[in-house]
GROMACS .gro file of C-alpha atoms in nm:
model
  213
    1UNK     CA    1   2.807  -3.235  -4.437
    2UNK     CA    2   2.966  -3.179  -4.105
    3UNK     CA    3   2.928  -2.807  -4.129
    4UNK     CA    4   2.587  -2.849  -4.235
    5UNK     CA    5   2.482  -3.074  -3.978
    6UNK     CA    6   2.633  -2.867  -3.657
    7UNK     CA    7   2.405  -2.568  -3.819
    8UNK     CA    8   2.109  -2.785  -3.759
    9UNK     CA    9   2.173  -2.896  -3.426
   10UNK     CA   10   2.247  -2.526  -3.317
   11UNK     CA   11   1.938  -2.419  -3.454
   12UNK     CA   12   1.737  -2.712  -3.293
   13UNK     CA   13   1.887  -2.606  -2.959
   14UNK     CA   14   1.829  -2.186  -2.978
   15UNK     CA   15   1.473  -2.331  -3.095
   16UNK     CA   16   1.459  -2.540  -2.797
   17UNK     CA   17   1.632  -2.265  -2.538
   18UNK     CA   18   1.374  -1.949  -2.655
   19UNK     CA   19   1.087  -2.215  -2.627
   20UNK     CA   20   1.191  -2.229  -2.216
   21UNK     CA   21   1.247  -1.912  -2.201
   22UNK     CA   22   0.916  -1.816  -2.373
   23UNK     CA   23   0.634  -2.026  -2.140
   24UNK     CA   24   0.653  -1.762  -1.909
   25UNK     CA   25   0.644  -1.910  -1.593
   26UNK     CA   26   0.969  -1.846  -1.419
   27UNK     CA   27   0.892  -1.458  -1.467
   28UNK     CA   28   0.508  -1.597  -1.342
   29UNK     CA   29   0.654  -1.690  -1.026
   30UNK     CA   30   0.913  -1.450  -0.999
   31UNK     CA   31   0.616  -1.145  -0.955
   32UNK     CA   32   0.378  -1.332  -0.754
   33UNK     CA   33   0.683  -1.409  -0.497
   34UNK     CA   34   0.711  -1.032  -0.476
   35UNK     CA   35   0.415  -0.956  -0.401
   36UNK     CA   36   0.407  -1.099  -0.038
   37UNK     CA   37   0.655  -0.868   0.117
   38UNK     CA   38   0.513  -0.602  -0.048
   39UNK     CA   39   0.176  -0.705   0.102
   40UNK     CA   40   0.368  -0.692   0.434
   41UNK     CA   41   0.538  -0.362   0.344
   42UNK     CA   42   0.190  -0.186   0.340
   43UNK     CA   43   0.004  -0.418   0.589
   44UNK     CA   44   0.348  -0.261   0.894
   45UNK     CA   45   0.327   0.101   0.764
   46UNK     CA   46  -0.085   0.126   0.744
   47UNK     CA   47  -0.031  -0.089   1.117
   48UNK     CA   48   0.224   0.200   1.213
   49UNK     CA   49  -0.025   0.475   1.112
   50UNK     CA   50  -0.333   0.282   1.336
   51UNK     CA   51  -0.099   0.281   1.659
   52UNK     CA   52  -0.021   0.661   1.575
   53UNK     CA   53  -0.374   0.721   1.601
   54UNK     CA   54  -0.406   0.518   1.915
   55UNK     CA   55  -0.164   0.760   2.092
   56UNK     CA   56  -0.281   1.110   1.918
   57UNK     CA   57  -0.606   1.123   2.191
   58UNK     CA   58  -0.396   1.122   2.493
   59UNK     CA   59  -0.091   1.332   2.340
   60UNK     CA   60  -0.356   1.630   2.208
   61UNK     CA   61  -0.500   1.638   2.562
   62UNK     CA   62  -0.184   1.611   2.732
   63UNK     CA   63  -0.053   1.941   2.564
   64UNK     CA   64  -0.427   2.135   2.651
   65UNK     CA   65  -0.346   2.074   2.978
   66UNK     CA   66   0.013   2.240   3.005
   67UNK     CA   67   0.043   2.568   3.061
   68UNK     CA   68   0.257   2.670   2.776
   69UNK     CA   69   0.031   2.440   2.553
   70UNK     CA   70  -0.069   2.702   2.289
   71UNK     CA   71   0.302   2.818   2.246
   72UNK     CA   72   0.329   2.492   2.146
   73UNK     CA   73  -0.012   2.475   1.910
   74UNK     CA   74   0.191   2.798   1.738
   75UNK     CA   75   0.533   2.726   1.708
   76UNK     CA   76   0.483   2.356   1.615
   77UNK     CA   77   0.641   2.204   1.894
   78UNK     CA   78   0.295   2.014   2.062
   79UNK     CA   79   0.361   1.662   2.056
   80UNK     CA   80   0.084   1.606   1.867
   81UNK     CA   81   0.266   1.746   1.544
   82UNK     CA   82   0.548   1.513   1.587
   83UNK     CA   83   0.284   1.277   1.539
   84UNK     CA   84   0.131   1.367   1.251
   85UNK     CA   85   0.500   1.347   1.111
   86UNK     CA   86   0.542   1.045   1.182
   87UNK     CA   87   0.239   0.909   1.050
   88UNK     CA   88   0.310   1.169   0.702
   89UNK     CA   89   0.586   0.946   0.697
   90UNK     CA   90   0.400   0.626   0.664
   91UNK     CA   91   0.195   0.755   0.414
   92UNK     CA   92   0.515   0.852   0.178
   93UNK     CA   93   0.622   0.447   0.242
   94UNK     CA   94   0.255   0.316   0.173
   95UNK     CA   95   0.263   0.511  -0.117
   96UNK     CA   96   0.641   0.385  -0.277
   97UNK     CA   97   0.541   0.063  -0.202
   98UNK     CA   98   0.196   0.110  -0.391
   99UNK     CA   99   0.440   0.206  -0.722
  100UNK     CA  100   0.636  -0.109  -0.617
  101UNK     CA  101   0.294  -0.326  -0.663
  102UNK     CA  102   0.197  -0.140  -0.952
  103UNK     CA  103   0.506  -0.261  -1.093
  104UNK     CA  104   0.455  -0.618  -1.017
  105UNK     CA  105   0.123  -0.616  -1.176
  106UNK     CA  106   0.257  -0.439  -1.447
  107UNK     CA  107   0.486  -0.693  -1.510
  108UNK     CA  108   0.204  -1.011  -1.485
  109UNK     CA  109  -0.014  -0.852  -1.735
  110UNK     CA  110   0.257  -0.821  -1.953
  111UNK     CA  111   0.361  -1.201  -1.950
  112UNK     CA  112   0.269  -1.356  -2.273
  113UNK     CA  113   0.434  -1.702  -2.188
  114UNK     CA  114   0.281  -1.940  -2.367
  115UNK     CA  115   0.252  -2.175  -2.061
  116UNK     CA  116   0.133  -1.980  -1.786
  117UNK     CA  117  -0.231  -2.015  -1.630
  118UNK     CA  118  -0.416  -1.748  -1.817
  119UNK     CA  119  -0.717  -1.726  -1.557
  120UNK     CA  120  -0.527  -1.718  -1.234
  121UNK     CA  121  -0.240  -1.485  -1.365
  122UNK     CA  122  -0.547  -1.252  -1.488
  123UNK     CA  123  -0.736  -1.303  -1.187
  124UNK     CA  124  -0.468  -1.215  -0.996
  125UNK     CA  125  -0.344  -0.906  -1.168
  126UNK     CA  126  -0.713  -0.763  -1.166
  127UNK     CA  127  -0.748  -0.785  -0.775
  128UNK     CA  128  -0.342  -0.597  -0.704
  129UNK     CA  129  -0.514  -0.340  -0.982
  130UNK     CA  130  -0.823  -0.299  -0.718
  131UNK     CA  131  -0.583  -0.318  -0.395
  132UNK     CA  132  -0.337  -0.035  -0.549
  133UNK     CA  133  -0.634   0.212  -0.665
  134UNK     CA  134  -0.787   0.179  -0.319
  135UNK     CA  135  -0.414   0.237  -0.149
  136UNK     CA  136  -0.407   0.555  -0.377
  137UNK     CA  137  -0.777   0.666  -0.249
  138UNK     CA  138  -0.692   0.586   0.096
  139UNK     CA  139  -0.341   0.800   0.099
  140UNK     CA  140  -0.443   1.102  -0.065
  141UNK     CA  141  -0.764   1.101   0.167
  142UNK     CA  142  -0.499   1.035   0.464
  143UNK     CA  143  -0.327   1.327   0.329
  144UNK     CA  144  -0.599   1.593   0.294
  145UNK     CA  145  -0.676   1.461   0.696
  146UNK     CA  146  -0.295   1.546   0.808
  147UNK     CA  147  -0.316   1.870   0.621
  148UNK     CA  148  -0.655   1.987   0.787
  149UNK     CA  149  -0.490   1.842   1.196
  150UNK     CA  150  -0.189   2.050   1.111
  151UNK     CA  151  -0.401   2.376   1.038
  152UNK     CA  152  -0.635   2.263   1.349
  153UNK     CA  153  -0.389   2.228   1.563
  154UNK     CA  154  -0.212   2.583   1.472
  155UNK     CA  155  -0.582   2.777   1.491
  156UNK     CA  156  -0.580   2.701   1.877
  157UNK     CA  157  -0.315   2.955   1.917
  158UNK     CA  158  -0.496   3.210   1.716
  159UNK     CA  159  -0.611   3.508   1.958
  160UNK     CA  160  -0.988   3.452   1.858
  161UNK     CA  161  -0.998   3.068   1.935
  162UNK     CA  162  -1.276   2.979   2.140
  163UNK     CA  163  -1.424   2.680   2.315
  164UNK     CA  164  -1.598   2.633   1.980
  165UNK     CA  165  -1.313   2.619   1.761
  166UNK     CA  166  -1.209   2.329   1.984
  167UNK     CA  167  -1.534   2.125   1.956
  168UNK     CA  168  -1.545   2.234   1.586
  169UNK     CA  169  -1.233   2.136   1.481
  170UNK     CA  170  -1.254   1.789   1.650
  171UNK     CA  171  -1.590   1.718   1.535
  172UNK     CA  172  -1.452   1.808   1.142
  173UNK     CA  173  -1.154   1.580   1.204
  174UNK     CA  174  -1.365   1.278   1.304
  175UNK     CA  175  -1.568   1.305   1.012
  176UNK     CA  176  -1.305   1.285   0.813
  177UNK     CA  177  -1.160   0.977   0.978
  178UNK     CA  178  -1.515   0.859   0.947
  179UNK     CA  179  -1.367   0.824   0.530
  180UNK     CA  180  -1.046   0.710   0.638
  181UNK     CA  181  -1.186   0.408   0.840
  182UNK     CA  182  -1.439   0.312   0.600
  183UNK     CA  183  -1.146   0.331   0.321
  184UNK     CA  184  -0.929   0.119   0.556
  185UNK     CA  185  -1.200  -0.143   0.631
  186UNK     CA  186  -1.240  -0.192   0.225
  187UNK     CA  187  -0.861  -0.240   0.211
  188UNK     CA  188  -0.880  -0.511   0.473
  189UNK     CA  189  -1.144  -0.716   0.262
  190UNK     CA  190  -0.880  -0.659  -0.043
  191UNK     CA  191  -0.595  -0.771   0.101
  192UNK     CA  192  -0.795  -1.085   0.231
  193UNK     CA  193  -0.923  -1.147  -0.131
  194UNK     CA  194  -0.540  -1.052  -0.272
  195UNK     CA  195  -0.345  -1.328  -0.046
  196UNK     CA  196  -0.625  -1.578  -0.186
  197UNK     CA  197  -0.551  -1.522  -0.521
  198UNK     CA  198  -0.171  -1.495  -0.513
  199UNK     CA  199  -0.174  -1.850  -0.313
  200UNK     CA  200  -0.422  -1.962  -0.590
  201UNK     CA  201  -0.160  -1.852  -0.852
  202UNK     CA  202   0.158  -1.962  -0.660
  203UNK     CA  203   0.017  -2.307  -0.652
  204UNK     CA  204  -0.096  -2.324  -1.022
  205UNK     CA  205   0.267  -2.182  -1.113
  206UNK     CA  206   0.476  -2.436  -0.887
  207UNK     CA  207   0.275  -2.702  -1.027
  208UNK     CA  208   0.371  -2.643  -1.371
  209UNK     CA  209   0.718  -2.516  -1.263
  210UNK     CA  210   0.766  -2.897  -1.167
  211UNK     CA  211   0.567  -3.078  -1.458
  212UNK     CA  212   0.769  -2.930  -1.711
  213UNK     CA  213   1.121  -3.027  -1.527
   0.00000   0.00000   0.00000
């Protein structure tokens, strides 16, 4: 009877310990607490790339007016190509923390706990799934721009360049940062809309996180 009667109780309690672990909500909270610093991941690498930008004007003219400038433009020593590096390399870190998010999300759609707050969870996961497809637009358009400066810069060395390759090139460039800006502008309305709904979500989660203590 003994025997028979510990076998209940340890099946009562496995029933009761998969129950907690099933409602779904410590994983909930878990993913929308990583999301912040990956929100400020990307918000100090796409702030890294602006202030590269900020400097590029007076760096490019800087090296026209040297004497030795289109040495420079040829053997890819010009400032301005450290410059592009260094915003290539904010890209690469936008982009691995884009896969991080991706992740995240990934891993809120995928929660079936019985407890957690269907709508906001959903919500939630549908605006990181807008925010990561425009971080993807925005760095492979950012990438085609760095590609097309690097083979701008190099054609000022070129024997034939004339006045009008200058104006040419420039004028090209700034219509493709036209793009960039306008992709960059949409990402600031998404991360806006993004911190909304992960505060929305963190509330809803806490909530029950304490109810059910």
């Amino acid at each position: 009877m003994k025997k028979r009667t510990k076998t209940v109780y340890a099946l009562a309690a496995a029933f009761f310990l998969t129950g907690c672990a099933n409602d779904g909500i410590a994983d909930a909270l878990k993913s929308t607490e990583a999301i912040e610093p990956e929100e400020n991941t990307l918000l100090s690498e796409l702030n890294k790339v602006t202030k590269q930008e900020k400097a590029l004007q007076e760096t490019f003219e800087k090296t026209l007016d040297e004497s030795d400038s289109l040495t420079q433009f040829s053997d890819g020593t010009a400032p301005v190509f450290e410059n592009v590096k260094n915003r290539k390399t904010a890209i690469s870190a936008i982009k691995k923390a884009t896969g991080e998010m991706k992740e995240t999300q990934k891993s809120l759609a995928e929660n079936d706990g019985d407890k957690v707050p269907k709508e906001e969870i959903e919500g939630l996961s549908e605006e990181i799934k807008k925010l990561t497809a425009s971080l993807d637009d925005y760095s492979k358009q950012y990438e085609k721009n760095l590609k097309e400066e690097e083979t701008y810069y190099q054609s000022l060395a070129d024997e034939e360049a004339t006045y009008k390759t200058l104006t040419d090139g420039i004028t090209k460039l700034n219509e493709e940062d036209t793009k960039t800006k306008e992709l960059l502008n949409q990402l600031n309305e998404q991360f806006k809309t993004l911190k909304k709904q992960r505060t929305e979500a963190e509330e809803k989660l806490n909530s029950l996180s304490e109810s059910s203590k």
